[in-house]
Tab-separated table of N, CA and C in Angstrom:
chain	number	residue	atom	x	y	z
A	1	UNK	N	-38.213	19.725	-19.531
A	1	UNK	CA	-37.298	18.738	-18.991
A	1	UNK	C	-36.314	19.374	-18.011
A	2	UNK	N	-35.838	20.567	-18.328
A	2	UNK	CA	-34.886	21.240	-17.443
A	2	UNK	C	-35.533	21.568	-16.099
A	3	UNK	N	-36.839	21.857	-16.130
A	3	UNK	CA	-37.549	22.166	-14.890
A	3	UNK	C	-37.557	20.947	-13.971
A	4	UNK	N	-37.811	19.795	-14.530
A	4	UNK	CA	-37.831	18.564	-13.753
A	4	UNK	C	-36.460	18.287	-13.138
A	5	UNK	N	-35.393	18.537	-13.890
A	5	UNK	CA	-34.038	18.326	-13.396
A	5	UNK	C	-33.729	19.273	-12.247
A	6	UNK	N	-34.135	20.527	-12.384
A	6	UNK	CA	-33.906	21.499	-11.310
A	6	UNK	C	-34.671	21.111	-10.046
A	7	UNK	N	-35.909	20.649	-10.222
A	7	UNK	CA	-36.707	20.225	-9.063
A	7	UNK	C	-36.090	18.999	-8.386
A	8	UNK	N	-35.591	18.073	-9.187
A	8	UNK	CA	-34.962	16.879	-8.640
A	8	UNK	C	-33.697	17.253	-7.863
A	9	UNK	N	-32.897	18.151	-8.411
A	9	UNK	CA	-31.692	18.612	-7.723
A	9	UNK	C	-32.043	19.299	-6.416
A	10	UNK	N	-33.118	20.059	-6.414
A	10	UNK	CA	-33.568	20.749	-5.209
A	10	UNK	C	-34.018	19.751	-4.141
A	11	UNK	N	-34.762	18.709	-4.546
A	11	UNK	CA	-35.211	17.678	-3.609
A	11	UNK	C	-34.023	16.927	-2.998
A	12	UNK	N	-33.036	16.617	-3.806
A	12	UNK	CA	-31.852	15.909	-3.308
A	12	UNK	C	-31.114	16.765	-2.298
A	13	UNK	N	-30.987	18.066	-2.571
A	13	UNK	CA	-30.293	18.973	-1.655
A	13	UNK	C	-31.041	19.091	-0.329
A	14	UNK	N	-32.373	19.070	-0.361
A	14	UNK	CA	-33.163	19.166	0.867
A	14	UNK	C	-33.015	17.912	1.728
A	15	UNK	N	-32.922	16.759	1.098
A	15	UNK	CA	-32.847	15.497	1.826
A	15	UNK	C	-31.428	15.117	2.234
A	16	UNK	N	-30.428	15.900	1.824
A	16	UNK	CA	-29.042	15.576	2.125
A	16	UNK	C	-28.782	15.677	3.627
A	17	UNK	N	-28.029	14.709	4.129
A	17	UNK	CA	-27.669	14.676	5.541
A	17	UNK	C	-26.730	15.836	5.843
A	18	UNK	N	-27.047	16.631	6.850
A	18	UNK	CA	-26.262	17.815	7.155
A	18	UNK	C	-25.367	17.626	8.382
A	19	UNK	N	-25.053	16.385	8.707
A	19	UNK	CA	-24.162	16.105	9.832
A	19	UNK	C	-22.721	16.040	9.330
A	20	UNK	N	-21.766	16.441	10.174
A	20	UNK	CA	-20.360	16.363	9.743
A	20	UNK	C	-19.899	14.911	9.658
A	21	UNK	N	-19.057	14.636	8.676
A	21	UNK	CA	-18.555	13.277	8.493
A	21	UNK	C	-17.166	13.330	7.865
A	22	UNK	N	-16.501	12.204	7.878
A	22	UNK	CA	-15.217	12.043	7.204
A	22	UNK	C	-15.153	10.636	6.639
A	23	UNK	N	-14.444	10.506	5.531
A	23	UNK	CA	-14.314	9.217	4.866
A	23	UNK	C	-12.852	8.982	4.510
A	24	UNK	N	-12.371	7.790	4.752
A	24	UNK	CA	-11.046	7.365	4.288
A	24	UNK	C	-11.272	6.221	3.315
A	25	UNK	N	-10.759	6.385	2.126
A	25	UNK	CA	-10.998	5.384	1.089
A	25	UNK	C	-9.715	4.623	0.771
A	26	UNK	N	-9.894	3.400	0.315
A	26	UNK	CA	-8.796	2.535	-0.135
A	26	UNK	C	-7.773	2.269	0.968
A	27	UNK	N	-8.244	2.043	2.188
A	27	UNK	CA	-7.356	1.688	3.291
A	27	UNK	C	-6.979	0.216	3.123
A	28	UNK	N	-5.690	-0.100	3.124
A	28	UNK	CA	-5.223	-1.462	2.843
A	28	UNK	C	-5.390	-2.365	4.055
A	29	UNK	N	-6.647	-2.595	4.401
A	29	UNK	CA	-6.975	-3.455	5.529
A	29	UNK	C	-8.365	-4.030	5.267
A	30	UNK	N	-8.557	-5.245	5.687
A	30	UNK	CA	-9.830	-5.902	5.479
A	30	UNK	C	-10.941	-5.182	6.255
A	31	UNK	N	-12.132	-5.028	5.669
A	31	UNK	CA	-13.220	-4.378	6.400
A	31	UNK	C	-13.637	-5.142	7.647
A	32	UNK	N	-13.390	-6.459	7.682
A	32	UNK	CA	-13.721	-7.236	8.869
A	32	UNK	C	-12.889	-6.771	10.065
A	33	UNK	N	-11.620	-6.480	9.815
A	33	UNK	CA	-10.738	-6.002	10.875
A	33	UNK	C	-11.113	-4.589	11.310
A	34	UNK	N	-11.481	-3.753	10.346
A	34	UNK	CA	-11.825	-2.366	10.648
A	34	UNK	C	-13.103	-2.298	11.470
A	35	UNK	N	-14.048	-3.171	11.194
A	35	UNK	CA	-15.333	-3.148	11.908
A	35	UNK	C	-15.171	-3.452	13.390
A	36	UNK	N	-14.101	-4.174	13.771
A	36	UNK	CA	-13.839	-4.428	15.194
A	36	UNK	C	-13.558	-3.132	15.932
A	37	UNK	N	-12.784	-2.241	15.318
A	37	UNK	CA	-12.478	-0.952	15.947
A	37	UNK	C	-13.692	-0.036	15.932
A	38	UNK	N	-14.478	-0.089	14.880
A	38	UNK	CA	-15.666	0.769	14.785
A	38	UNK	C	-16.709	0.384	15.830
A	39	UNK	N	-16.787	-0.895	16.161
A	39	UNK	CA	-17.742	-1.337	17.176
A	39	UNK	C	-17.392	-0.775	18.547
A	40	UNK	N	-16.112	-0.496	18.789
A	40	UNK	CA	-15.688	0.067	20.066
A	40	UNK	C	-16.182	1.500	20.267
A	41	UNK	N	-16.255	2.279	19.177
A	41	UNK	CA	-16.494	3.722	19.319
A	41	UNK	C	-17.913	4.159	19.002
A	42	UNK	N	-18.701	3.304	18.427
A	42	UNK	CA	-20.048	3.696	18.011
A	42	UNK	C	-20.870	4.148	19.211
A	43	UNK	N	-21.415	5.382	19.156
A	43	UNK	CA	-22.244	5.914	20.226
A	43	UNK	C	-21.474	6.653	21.309
A	44	UNK	N	-20.151	6.653	21.253
A	44	UNK	CA	-19.330	7.319	22.262
A	44	UNK	C	-19.076	8.774	21.859
A	45	UNK	N	-18.648	9.598	22.819
A	45	UNK	CA	-18.256	10.968	22.496
A	45	UNK	C	-16.933	10.924	21.734
A	46	UNK	N	-16.620	11.998	21.029
A	46	UNK	CA	-15.417	12.019	20.200
A	46	UNK	C	-14.168	11.874	21.063
A	47	UNK	N	-14.118	12.594	22.181
A	47	UNK	CA	-12.938	12.513	23.051
A	47	UNK	C	-12.758	11.108	23.621
A	48	UNK	N	-13.857	10.477	24.009
A	48	UNK	CA	-13.799	9.121	24.541
A	48	UNK	C	-13.395	8.128	23.449
A	49	UNK	N	-13.909	8.332	22.233
A	49	UNK	CA	-13.579	7.440	21.120
A	49	UNK	C	-12.091	7.519	20.790
A	50	UNK	N	-11.542	8.724	20.770
A	50	UNK	CA	-10.117	8.878	20.470
A	50	UNK	C	-9.274	8.225	21.566
A	51	UNK	N	-9.682	8.387	22.832
A	51	UNK	CA	-8.949	7.771	23.931
A	51	UNK	C	-9.003	6.244	23.847
A	52	UNK	N	-10.169	5.695	23.503
A	52	UNK	CA	-10.292	4.246	23.351
A	52	UNK	C	-9.396	3.724	22.227
A	53	UNK	N	-9.390	4.444	21.105
A	53	UNK	CA	-8.610	3.990	19.957
A	53	UNK	C	-7.110	4.151	20.198
A	54	UNK	N	-6.743	5.108	21.031
A	54	UNK	CA	-5.325	5.334	21.341
A	54	UNK	C	-4.701	4.094	21.975
A	55	UNK	N	-5.467	3.418	22.844
A	55	UNK	CA	-4.930	2.281	23.591
A	55	UNK	C	-5.531	0.944	23.181
A	56	UNK	N	-6.301	0.926	22.105
A	56	UNK	CA	-6.888	-0.333	21.643
A	56	UNK	C	-5.805	-1.209	21.020
A	57	UNK	N	-5.950	-2.511	21.187
A	57	UNK	CA	-4.947	-3.435	20.651
A	57	UNK	C	-5.282	-3.903	19.237
A	58	UNK	N	-6.431	-3.521	18.706
A	58	UNK	CA	-6.768	-3.912	17.339
A	58	UNK	C	-5.898	-3.108	16.373
A	59	UNK	N	-5.447	-3.744	15.323
A	59	UNK	CA	-4.527	-3.128	14.373
A	59	UNK	C	-5.192	-1.985	13.601
A	60	UNK	N	-6.507	-2.049	13.463
A	60	UNK	CA	-7.217	-1.046	12.673
A	60	UNK	C	-7.541	0.212	13.457
A	61	UNK	N	-7.106	0.311	14.699
A	61	UNK	CA	-7.433	1.473	15.523
A	61	UNK	C	-6.818	2.758	14.969
A	62	UNK	N	-5.618	2.669	14.410
A	62	UNK	CA	-4.925	3.868	13.926
A	62	UNK	C	-5.657	4.557	12.764
A	63	UNK	N	-6.008	3.850	11.666
A	63	UNK	CA	-6.738	4.548	10.604
A	63	UNK	C	-8.126	5.027	11.045
A	64	UNK	N	-8.775	4.294	11.936
A	64	UNK	CA	-10.094	4.713	12.422
A	64	UNK	C	-9.957	5.989	13.253
A	65	UNK	N	-8.910	6.069	14.066
A	65	UNK	CA	-8.679	7.265	14.882
A	65	UNK	C	-8.468	8.486	13.992
A	66	UNK	N	-7.737	8.311	12.898
A	66	UNK	CA	-7.508	9.413	11.969
A	66	UNK	C	-8.812	9.906	11.360
A	67	UNK	N	-9.701	8.982	11.028
A	67	UNK	CA	-10.982	9.374	10.434
A	67	UNK	C	-11.844	10.103	11.463
A	68	UNK	N	-11.841	9.647	12.715
A	68	UNK	CA	-12.625	10.319	13.771
A	68	UNK	C	-12.109	11.737	13.988
A	69	UNK	N	-10.791	11.897	14.051
A	69	UNK	CA	-10.220	13.231	14.229
A	69	UNK	C	-10.504	14.129	13.030
A	70	UNK	N	-10.506	13.566	11.839
A	70	UNK	CA	-10.831	14.333	10.647
A	70	UNK	C	-12.284	14.783	10.657
A	71	UNK	N	-13.181	13.904	11.077
A	71	UNK	CA	-14.595	14.268	11.164
A	71	UNK	C	-14.809	15.363	12.210
A	72	UNK	N	-14.082	15.285	13.329
A	72	UNK	CA	-14.187	16.317	14.362
A	72	UNK	C	-13.668	17.652	13.841
A	73	UNK	N	-12.579	17.623	13.089
A	73	UNK	CA	-12.044	18.853	12.499
A	73	UNK	C	-13.020	19.437	11.478
A	74	UNK	N	-13.667	18.576	10.706
A	74	UNK	CA	-14.684	19.050	9.752
A	74	UNK	C	-15.844	19.712	10.479
A	75	UNK	N	-16.251	19.142	11.606
A	75	UNK	CA	-17.359	19.701	12.380
A	75	UNK	C	-16.993	21.080	12.924
A	76	UNK	N	-15.759	21.216	13.423
A	76	UNK	CA	-15.333	22.502	13.977
A	76	UNK	C	-15.179	23.551	12.886
A	77	UNK	N	-14.537	23.183	11.797
A	77	UNK	CA	-14.225	24.153	10.753
A	77	UNK	C	-15.425	24.499	9.874
A	78	UNK	N	-16.151	23.487	9.424
A	78	UNK	CA	-17.233	23.708	8.461
A	78	UNK	C	-18.569	24.059	9.104
A	79	UNK	N	-18.820	23.554	10.309
A	79	UNK	CA	-20.121	23.746	10.939
A	79	UNK	C	-20.052	24.584	12.213
A	80	UNK	N	-18.855	24.915	12.691
A	80	UNK	CA	-18.702	25.713	13.898
A	80	UNK	C	-19.163	25.009	15.166
A	81	UNK	N	-19.079	23.683	15.200
A	81	UNK	CA	-19.514	22.917	16.367
A	81	UNK	C	-18.379	22.783	17.372
A	82	UNK	N	-18.734	22.550	18.621
A	82	UNK	CA	-17.746	22.336	19.671
A	82	UNK	C	-17.426	20.846	19.747
A	83	UNK	N	-16.140	20.521	19.811
A	83	UNK	CA	-15.716	19.120	19.793
A	83	UNK	C	-16.210	18.351	21.015
A	84	UNK	N	-16.388	19.034	22.142
A	84	UNK	CA	-16.845	18.358	23.354
A	84	UNK	C	-18.290	17.907	23.296
A	85	UNK	N	-19.081	18.491	22.385
A	85	UNK	CA	-20.501	18.150	22.279
A	85	UNK	C	-20.791	17.078	21.239
A	86	UNK	N	-19.769	16.557	20.575
A	86	UNK	CA	-19.984	15.638	19.459
A	86	UNK	C	-19.924	14.185	19.911
A	87	UNK	N	-20.772	13.369	19.291
A	87	UNK	CA	-20.746	11.922	19.494
A	87	UNK	C	-20.613	11.239	18.137
A	88	UNK	N	-20.176	9.999	18.155
A	88	UNK	CA	-20.066	9.203	16.933
A	88	UNK	C	-21.450	8.606	16.661
A	89	UNK	N	-22.191	9.202	15.733
A	89	UNK	CA	-23.546	8.747	15.437
A	89	UNK	C	-23.527	7.476	14.589
A	90	UNK	N	-22.704	7.471	13.558
A	90	UNK	CA	-22.602	6.317	12.669
A	90	UNK	C	-21.134	6.056	12.380
A	91	UNK	N	-20.776	4.809	12.272
A	91	UNK	CA	-19.426	4.417	11.889
A	91	UNK	C	-19.532	3.090	11.155
A	92	UNK	N	-19.076	3.071	9.917
A	92	UNK	CA	-19.159	1.829	9.163
A	92	UNK	C	-17.994	1.718	8.187
A	93	UNK	N	-17.698	0.488	7.814
A	93	UNK	CA	-16.625	0.193	6.867
A	93	UNK	C	-17.208	-0.622	5.722
A	94	UNK	N	-17.058	-0.102	4.529
A	94	UNK	CA	-17.493	-0.811	3.328
A	94	UNK	C	-16.275	-1.405	2.636
A	95	UNK	N	-16.510	-2.411	1.841
A	95	UNK	CA	-15.405	-3.025	1.124
A	95	UNK	C	-15.028	-2.183	-0.080
A	96	UNK	N	-13.728	-1.962	-0.241
A	96	UNK	CA	-13.202	-1.260	-1.405
A	96	UNK	C	-12.778	-2.267	-2.448
A	97	UNK	N	-12.033	-1.814	-3.439
A	97	UNK	CA	-11.559	-2.737	-4.463
A	97	UNK	C	-10.561	-3.743	-3.885
A	98	UNK	N	-10.597	-4.943	-4.398
A	98	UNK	CA	-9.714	-6.007	-3.926
A	98	UNK	C	-8.557	-6.172	-4.900
A	99	UNK	N	-7.329	-6.172	-4.356
A	99	UNK	CA	-6.154	-6.428	-5.174
A	99	UNK	C	-5.979	-7.934	-5.275
A	100	UNK	N	-5.886	-8.436	-6.494
A	100	UNK	CA	-5.796	-9.877	-6.688
A	100	UNK	C	-4.355	-10.242	-7.036
A	101	UNK	N	-3.792	-11.141	-6.245
A	101	UNK	CA	-2.431	-11.605	-6.455
A	101	UNK	C	-2.447	-13.127	-6.522
A	102	UNK	N	-1.421	-13.701	-7.116
A	102	UNK	CA	-1.358	-15.149	-7.256
A	102	UNK	C	-0.141	-15.702	-6.512
A	103	UNK	N	-0.333	-16.840	-5.871
A	103	UNK	CA	0.730	-17.546	-5.161
A	103	UNK	C	1.017	-18.844	-5.913
A	104	UNK	N	2.197	-18.979	-6.506
A	104	UNK	CA	2.480	-20.203	-7.258
A	104	UNK	C	2.619	-21.411	-6.325
A	105	UNK	N	2.012	-22.520	-6.734
A	105	UNK	CA	2.105	-23.761	-5.973
A	105	UNK	C	2.551	-24.873	-6.921
A	106	UNK	N	2.593	-26.087	-6.433
A	106	UNK	CA	3.158	-27.185	-7.207
A	106	UNK	C	2.352	-27.502	-8.469
A	107	UNK	N	3.016	-28.150	-9.377
A	107	UNK	CA	2.438	-28.623	-10.644
A	107	UNK	C	1.929	-27.486	-11.516
A	108	UNK	N	2.549	-26.319	-11.420
A	108	UNK	CA	2.194	-25.202	-12.299
A	108	UNK	C	0.888	-24.519	-11.957
A	109	UNK	N	0.328	-24.829	-10.819
A	109	UNK	CA	-0.941	-24.202	-10.427
A	109	UNK	C	-0.671	-22.922	-9.649
A	110	UNK	N	-1.752	-22.230	-9.336
A	110	UNK	CA	-1.621	-21.003	-8.554
A	110	UNK	C	-2.850	-20.845	-7.664
A	111	UNK	N	-2.627	-20.302	-6.464
A	111	UNK	CA	-3.719	-19.985	-5.550
A	111	UNK	C	-3.887	-18.483	-5.492
A	112	UNK	N	-5.130	-18.055	-5.396
A	112	UNK	CA	-5.417	-16.618	-5.366
A	112	UNK	C	-5.168	-16.056	-3.972
A	113	UNK	N	-4.600	-14.866	-3.923
A	113	UNK	CA	-4.457	-14.105	-2.687
A	113	UNK	C	-5.270	-12.830	-2.881
A	114	UNK	N	-6.238	-12.606	-2.004
A	114	UNK	CA	-7.083	-11.417	-2.101
A	114	UNK	C	-6.642	-10.409	-1.058
A	115	UNK	N	-6.101	-9.283	-1.514
A	115	UNK	CA	-5.682	-8.211	-0.611
A	115	UNK	C	-6.812	-7.197	-0.584
A	116	UNK	N	-7.576	-7.238	0.491
A	116	UNK	CA	-8.789	-6.431	0.567
A	116	UNK	C	-8.495	-5.008	1.023
A	117	UNK	N	-9.385	-4.083	0.603
A	117	UNK	CA	-9.291	-2.695	1.033
A	117	UNK	C	-10.626	-2.264	1.628
A	118	UNK	N	-10.599	-1.139	2.357
A	118	UNK	CA	-11.792	-0.665	3.063
A	118	UNK	C	-12.038	0.801	2.781
A	119	UNK	N	-13.296	1.175	2.851
A	119	UNK	CA	-13.709	2.575	2.862
A	119	UNK	C	-14.336	2.808	4.239
A	120	UNK	N	-13.696	3.648	5.049
A	120	UNK	CA	-14.154	3.899	6.421
A	120	UNK	C	-14.901	5.220	6.454
A	121	UNK	N	-16.109	5.233	7.018
A	121	UNK	CA	-16.910	6.442	7.150
A	121	UNK	C	-17.327	6.622	8.601
A	122	UNK	N	-17.153	7.837	9.111
A	122	UNK	CA	-17.577	8.181	10.467
A	122	UNK	C	-18.443	9.430	10.375
A	123	UNK	N	-19.674	9.339	10.908
A	123	UNK	CA	-20.612	10.458	10.927
A	123	UNK	C	-20.797	10.889	12.376
A	124	UNK	N	-20.658	12.186	12.615
A	124	UNK	CA	-20.801	12.726	13.968
A	124	UNK	C	-22.134	13.438	14.110
A	125	UNK	N	-22.555	13.623	15.338
A	125	UNK	CA	-23.796	14.348	15.619
A	125	UNK	C	-23.633	15.035	16.967
A	126	UNK	N	-24.490	16.021	17.216
A	126	UNK	CA	-24.451	16.733	18.492
A	126	UNK	C	-25.122	15.907	19.557
A	127	UNK	N	-24.528	15.868	20.739
A	127	UNK	CA	-25.069	15.097	21.854
A	127	UNK	C	-26.392	15.722	22.297
A	128	UNK	N	-27.446	14.914	22.397
A	128	UNK	CA	-28.727	15.428	22.853
A	128	UNK	C	-28.709	15.529	24.367
A	129	UNK	N	-29.163	16.682	24.870
A	129	UNK	CA	-29.072	16.929	26.320
A	129	UNK	C	-30.360	16.636	27.036
């Protein structure tokens, strides 16, 4: 049984994605809003993506910019890549846990308020020449 476990662990390690990435979890913003900023940068170079997010009017540009810069720093530090050669290969926002709050209304009733959170992931790759 231990042999099978070791082989399975080895297979998982071989198939693991070796591209630099960064993740921000539990961002207090709806994933719908975050996806608007991610659509702007997908496929762009890192420098261009940061410049776009710097002047974007979408509210979610700031946390997305932080994740892109973090992924670029991970690429430089952990993989020894040059920041000028990197592009945003994948960028997606998943839904995190939802904070549930209640708004009291007439006749003793209450309406639900859903405060959504996001998990933002940015994966970088080397620009193909």
